[in-house]
Amino acid sequence: MMNKLRAEEIKEHFGDKPFSGDDLYHFYTKYEPDLKKTTYRWRVYTLKNNGLLNVLKNGVYSMESKKDFEPAIDNKLFHLFAKVKNRFPYMHMAIWETSWLNNYMVHQPFSNSVIL
């Protein structure tokens, strides 16, 4: 079953670069020229469910896994959280800085805000 999916060969062929669904279909047809589209779609579905294939956008895939967002928490933010938690121990809260979003913004703000 797993040899039909050819996960290792896909990783070797495409590496960590994104590739389209058509590229993946042509990759499979090199090994199986009479591959049906339904079989191909089933293989893509299985690869996605097993965590071997990641969807970047509709019809674009990558074998590289997505990295979890882990922002850096500086001491100022940590101490502010500790003060508020000490003062209000039963309150559930979240604290974050707007600077965490700078990598995802085109227009960069001049100031940084802490949101509690």
Coordinates of N, CA and C in Angstrom, one line a residue:
M1 N 0.8 -1.2 0.0 CA 0.0 0.0 0.0 C 0.9 1.3 0.0
M2 N 1.8 1.3 1.0 CA 2.6 2.5 1.1 C 3.6 2.7 -0.1
N3 N 4.0 1.5 -0.7 CA 4.8 1.6 -1.9 C 4.1 2.2 -3.1
K4 N 2.7 2.0 -3.1 CA 1.9 2.6 -4.2 C 1.9 4.1 -4.1
L5 N 1.9 4.6 -2.8 CA 1.9 6.1 -2.6 C 3.2 6.8 -3.0
R6 N 4.3 6.0 -2.9 CA 5.6 6.5 -3.3 C 6.0 7.8 -2.6
A7 N 5.8 7.9 -1.3 CA 6.1 9.1 -0.5 C 7.5 9.4 -0.5
E8 N 8.4 8.4 -0.4 CA 9.8 8.7 -0.4 C 10.3 9.2 -1.7
E9 N 9.8 8.6 -2.8 CA 10.2 9.0 -4.2 C 9.7 10.5 -4.4
I10 N 8.5 10.8 -3.9 CA 8.0 12.2 -4.1 C 8.9 13.1 -3.4
K11 N 9.3 12.8 -2.2 CA 10.2 13.6 -1.4 C 11.5 13.8 -2.1
E12 N 12.1 12.8 -2.7 CA 13.3 12.9 -3.4 C 13.2 13.7 -4.7
H13 N 12.0 13.5 -5.4 CA 11.8 14.2 -6.6 C 11.6 15.7 -6.5
F14 N 10.7 16.0 -5.6 CA 10.3 17.4 -5.4 C 11.1 18.1 -4.3
G15 N 11.7 17.4 -3.4 CA 12.4 18.0 -2.2 C 11.4 18.8 -1.3
D16 N 11.8 19.9 -0.8 CA 11.0 20.7 0.0 C 10.3 21.8 -0.7
K17 N 10.4 21.8 -2.1 CA 9.8 22.9 -2.9 C 8.3 22.6 -3.1
P18 N 7.5 23.6 -3.2 CA 6.1 23.4 -3.5 C 5.9 22.9 -4.9
F19 N 4.9 22.1 -5.1 CA 4.6 21.5 -6.5 C 3.1 21.5 -6.7
S20 N 2.6 21.5 -7.9 CA 1.2 21.6 -8.2 C 0.7 20.1 -8.3
G21 N -0.6 20.1 -8.3 CA -1.3 18.8 -8.4 C -1.0 18.1 -9.7
D22 N -0.9 18.9 -10.8 CA -0.6 18.4 -12.1 C 0.8 17.8 -12.1
D23 N 1.8 18.5 -11.4 CA 3.1 17.9 -11.3 C 3.1 16.6 -10.6
L24 N 2.3 16.5 -9.6 CA 2.3 15.2 -8.8 C 1.6 14.1 -9.7
Y25 N 0.6 14.5 -10.4 CA -0.1 13.5 -11.3 C 0.9 13.0 -12.4
H26 N 1.7 13.9 -13.0 CA 2.7 13.5 -14.0 C 3.8 12.6 -13.3
F27 N 4.1 12.9 -12.1 CA 5.1 12.1 -11.4 C 4.6 10.7 -11.3
Y28 N 3.3 10.5 -10.9 CA 2.7 9.2 -10.7 C 2.6 8.5 -12.1
T29 N 2.3 9.2 -13.2 CA 2.1 8.6 -14.5 C 3.4 8.1 -15.1
K30 N 4.5 8.5 -14.6 CA 5.8 8.0 -15.0 C 5.9 6.5 -14.6
Y31 N 5.4 6.2 -13.4 CA 5.4 4.8 -12.9 C 4.2 4.0 -13.4
E32 N 3.1 4.7 -13.5 CA 1.9 4.0 -13.9 C 1.2 4.8 -15.0
P33 N 1.5 4.6 -16.2 CA 0.9 5.4 -17.3 C -0.6 5.4 -17.4
D34 N -1.2 4.3 -17.0 CA -2.7 4.2 -17.1 C -3.4 4.6 -15.8
L35 N -2.8 5.4 -15.0 CA -3.3 5.8 -13.7 C -4.6 6.6 -13.9
K36 N -5.7 6.3 -13.2 CA -6.9 7.0 -13.3 C -6.9 8.2 -12.4
K37 N -7.6 9.2 -12.7 CA -7.7 10.5 -11.9 C -8.2 10.2 -10.5
T38 N -9.2 9.3 -10.5 CA -9.8 8.9 -9.2 C -8.8 8.2 -8.3
T39 N -8.0 7.4 -8.8 CA -6.9 6.7 -8.0 C -5.9 7.8 -7.5
Y40 N -5.6 8.7 -8.4 CA -4.6 9.8 -8.0 C -5.2 10.6 -6.9
R41 N -6.5 11.0 -7.0 CA -7.1 11.8 -5.9 C -7.2 11.0 -4.6
W42 N -7.4 9.7 -4.7 CA -7.4 8.9 -3.5 C -6.0 8.9 -2.8
R43 N -5.0 8.8 -3.7 CA -3.6 8.8 -3.1 C -3.3 10.1 -2.5
V44 N -3.7 11.2 -3.1 CA -3.4 12.5 -2.5 C -4.2 12.6 -1.2
Y45 N -5.4 12.2 -1.1 CA -6.2 12.2 0.1 C -5.5 11.3 1.2
T46 N -5.0 10.2 0.9 CA -4.3 9.3 1.8 C -3.0 10.0 2.3
L47 N -2.2 10.6 1.4 CA -1.0 11.2 1.8 C -1.3 12.4 2.7
K48 N -2.3 13.2 2.4 CA -2.7 14.3 3.3 C -3.1 13.8 4.7
N49 N -3.9 12.7 4.7 CA -4.4 12.2 6.0 C -3.3 11.6 6.9
N50 N -2.3 11.1 6.2 CA -1.1 10.5 6.9 C -0.1 11.6 7.3
G51 N -0.3 12.8 7.0 CA 0.6 13.9 7.3 C 1.8 14.0 6.5
L52 N 1.8 13.3 5.4 CA 3.0 13.2 4.5 C 3.0 14.3 3.4
L53 N 1.8 14.8 3.1 CA 1.6 15.8 2.1 C 0.8 17.0 2.7
N54 N 1.3 18.2 2.6 CA 0.7 19.4 3.1 C 0.2 20.3 2.0
V55 N -1.0 20.8 2.3 CA -1.6 21.7 1.3 C -1.2 23.1 1.6
L56 N -0.6 23.8 0.6 CA -0.2 25.2 0.8 C -1.4 26.1 0.4
K57 N -2.0 25.7 -0.7 CA -3.2 26.4 -1.2 C -3.9 25.4 -2.1
N58 N -5.0 25.8 -2.7 CA -5.8 24.8 -3.5 C -4.9 24.4 -4.7
G59 N -4.6 23.1 -4.7 CA -3.9 22.5 -5.9 C -2.4 22.6 -5.8
V60 N -1.8 23.2 -4.7 CA -0.4 23.3 -4.5 C 0.0 22.6 -3.2
Y61 N 1.0 21.7 -3.3 CA 1.3 20.9 -2.2 C 2.8 21.0 -1.9
S62 N 3.2 20.5 -0.7 CA 4.6 20.4 -0.3 C 4.8 19.2 0.6
M63 N 6.0 18.6 0.6 CA 6.3 17.5 1.5 C 6.8 18.0 2.8
E64 N 7.2 19.3 2.8 CA 7.7 19.9 4.1 C 6.6 20.2 5.0
S65 N 6.8 19.9 6.3 CA 5.7 20.1 7.2 C 5.7 21.6 7.6
K66 N 4.5 22.0 8.0 CA 4.3 23.4 8.4 C 4.9 23.6 9.8
K67 N 5.5 24.7 10.0 CA 6.1 24.9 11.3 C 5.0 25.6 12.2
D68 N 5.0 25.2 13.5 CA 4.0 25.9 14.4 C 4.5 27.3 14.7
F69 N 3.6 28.2 14.9 CA 3.9 29.6 15.3 C 4.3 29.6 16.7
E70 N 5.6 30.0 17.0 CA 6.0 30.1 18.4 C 6.7 31.4 18.6
P71 N 5.9 32.4 19.0 CA 6.5 33.7 19.2 C 7.5 33.8 20.4
A72 N 8.4 34.7 20.3 CA 9.4 34.9 21.4 C 8.7 35.8 22.5
I73 N 8.7 35.3 23.7 CA 8.1 36.0 24.8 C 9.3 36.7 25.6
D74 N 9.3 38.0 25.6 CA 10.4 38.7 26.3 C 10.0 38.9 27.7
N75 N 11.0 39.3 28.5 CA 10.8 39.4 30.0 C 9.8 40.5 30.3
K76 N 9.7 41.6 29.6 CA 8.7 42.6 29.9 C 7.3 42.0 29.8
L77 N 7.0 41.2 28.8 CA 5.7 40.6 28.7 C 5.5 39.5 29.7
F78 N 6.5 38.8 30.1 CA 6.4 37.7 31.1 C 6.1 38.4 32.5
H79 N 6.8 39.5 32.8 CA 6.5 40.1 34.1 C 5.2 40.8 34.2
L80 N 4.7 41.4 33.1 CA 3.4 41.9 33.0 C 2.3 40.9 33.2
F81 N 2.5 39.8 32.6 CA 1.5 38.6 32.8 C 1.5 38.2 34.2
A82 N 2.7 38.0 34.8 CA 2.8 37.6 36.2 C 2.2 38.6 37.2
K83 N 2.3 39.9 36.9 CA 1.7 40.9 37.8 C 0.2 40.8 37.7
V84 N -0.4 40.7 36.5 CA -1.8 40.7 36.4 C -2.3 39.3 37.0
K85 N -1.7 38.3 36.7 CA -2.1 36.9 37.2 C -2.0 36.9 38.8
N86 N -1.0 37.6 39.3 CA -0.9 37.6 40.8 C -2.1 38.5 41.4
R87 N -2.4 39.5 40.7 CA -3.5 40.4 41.2 C -4.9 39.8 41.0
F88 N -5.1 39.1 39.9 CA -6.3 38.5 39.5 C -6.1 37.0 39.3
P89 N -6.0 36.2 40.3 CA -5.6 34.8 40.1 C -6.6 33.9 39.4
Y90 N -7.9 34.3 39.5 CA -8.9 33.4 38.9 C -9.3 33.9 37.5
M91 N -8.6 34.9 37.0 CA -9.0 35.4 35.6 C -8.2 34.6 34.6
H92 N -8.9 34.2 33.5 CA -8.3 33.6 32.4 C -7.9 34.7 31.4
M93 N -6.7 34.7 30.9 CA -6.3 35.8 30.0 C -5.3 35.3 29.0
A94 N -5.2 36.2 28.0 CA -4.2 36.0 27.0 C -3.4 37.3 26.8
I95 N -2.2 37.2 26.6 CA -1.4 38.4 26.4 C -0.5 38.2 25.2
W96 N -0.4 39.2 24.3 CA 0.5 39.1 23.2 C 0.9 40.5 22.7
E97 N 1.9 40.6 21.8 CA 2.4 41.8 21.3 C 2.1 41.9 19.8
T98 N 1.8 43.1 19.3 CA 1.6 43.3 17.9 C 2.8 43.0 17.0
S99 N 4.0 43.1 17.6 CA 5.2 42.8 16.9 C 5.3 41.4 16.4
W100 N 4.5 40.5 17.0 CA 4.5 39.1 16.6 C 4.0 39.0 15.1
L101 N 3.2 39.9 14.7 CA 2.6 39.9 13.4 C 3.4 40.6 12.3
N102 N 4.6 41.2 12.7 CA 5.4 41.9 11.7 C 5.8 41.1 10.5
N103 N 6.1 39.8 10.7 CA 6.5 39.0 9.6 C 5.4 38.8 8.6
Y104 N 4.2 39.0 9.0 CA 3.1 38.7 8.1 C 2.4 40.0 7.5
M105 N 3.1 41.1 7.8 CA 2.5 42.4 7.4 C 3.4 43.0 6.2
V106 N 2.7 43.7 5.3 CA 3.4 44.4 4.3 C 3.8 45.8 4.8
H107 N 2.9 46.5 5.4 CA 3.1 47.8 6.0 C 3.5 47.6 7.5
Q108 N 4.7 48.0 7.8 CA 5.2 47.8 9.2 C 4.8 49.0 10.1
P109 N 4.3 48.7 11.2 CA 3.9 49.8 12.2 C 5.1 50.4 12.8
F110 N 5.0 51.7 13.3 CA 6.1 52.4 14.0 C 6.1 52.0 15.5
S111 N 5.0 51.6 16.0 CA 4.9 51.3 17.4 C 4.5 49.8 17.7
N112 N 4.8 49.4 18.9 CA 4.4 48.0 19.3 C 3.4 48.1 20.4
S113 N 2.3 47.4 20.4 CA 1.3 47.4 21.5 C 1.3 46.0 22.1
V114 N 1.0 46.0 23.4 CA 0.8 44.8 24.2 C -0.7 44.7 24.4
I115 N -1.3 43.6 24.1 CA -2.7 43.4 24.2 C -3.0 42.3 25.2
L116 N -3.8 42.7 26.2 CA -4.1 41.8 27.3 C -5.6 41.5 27.3

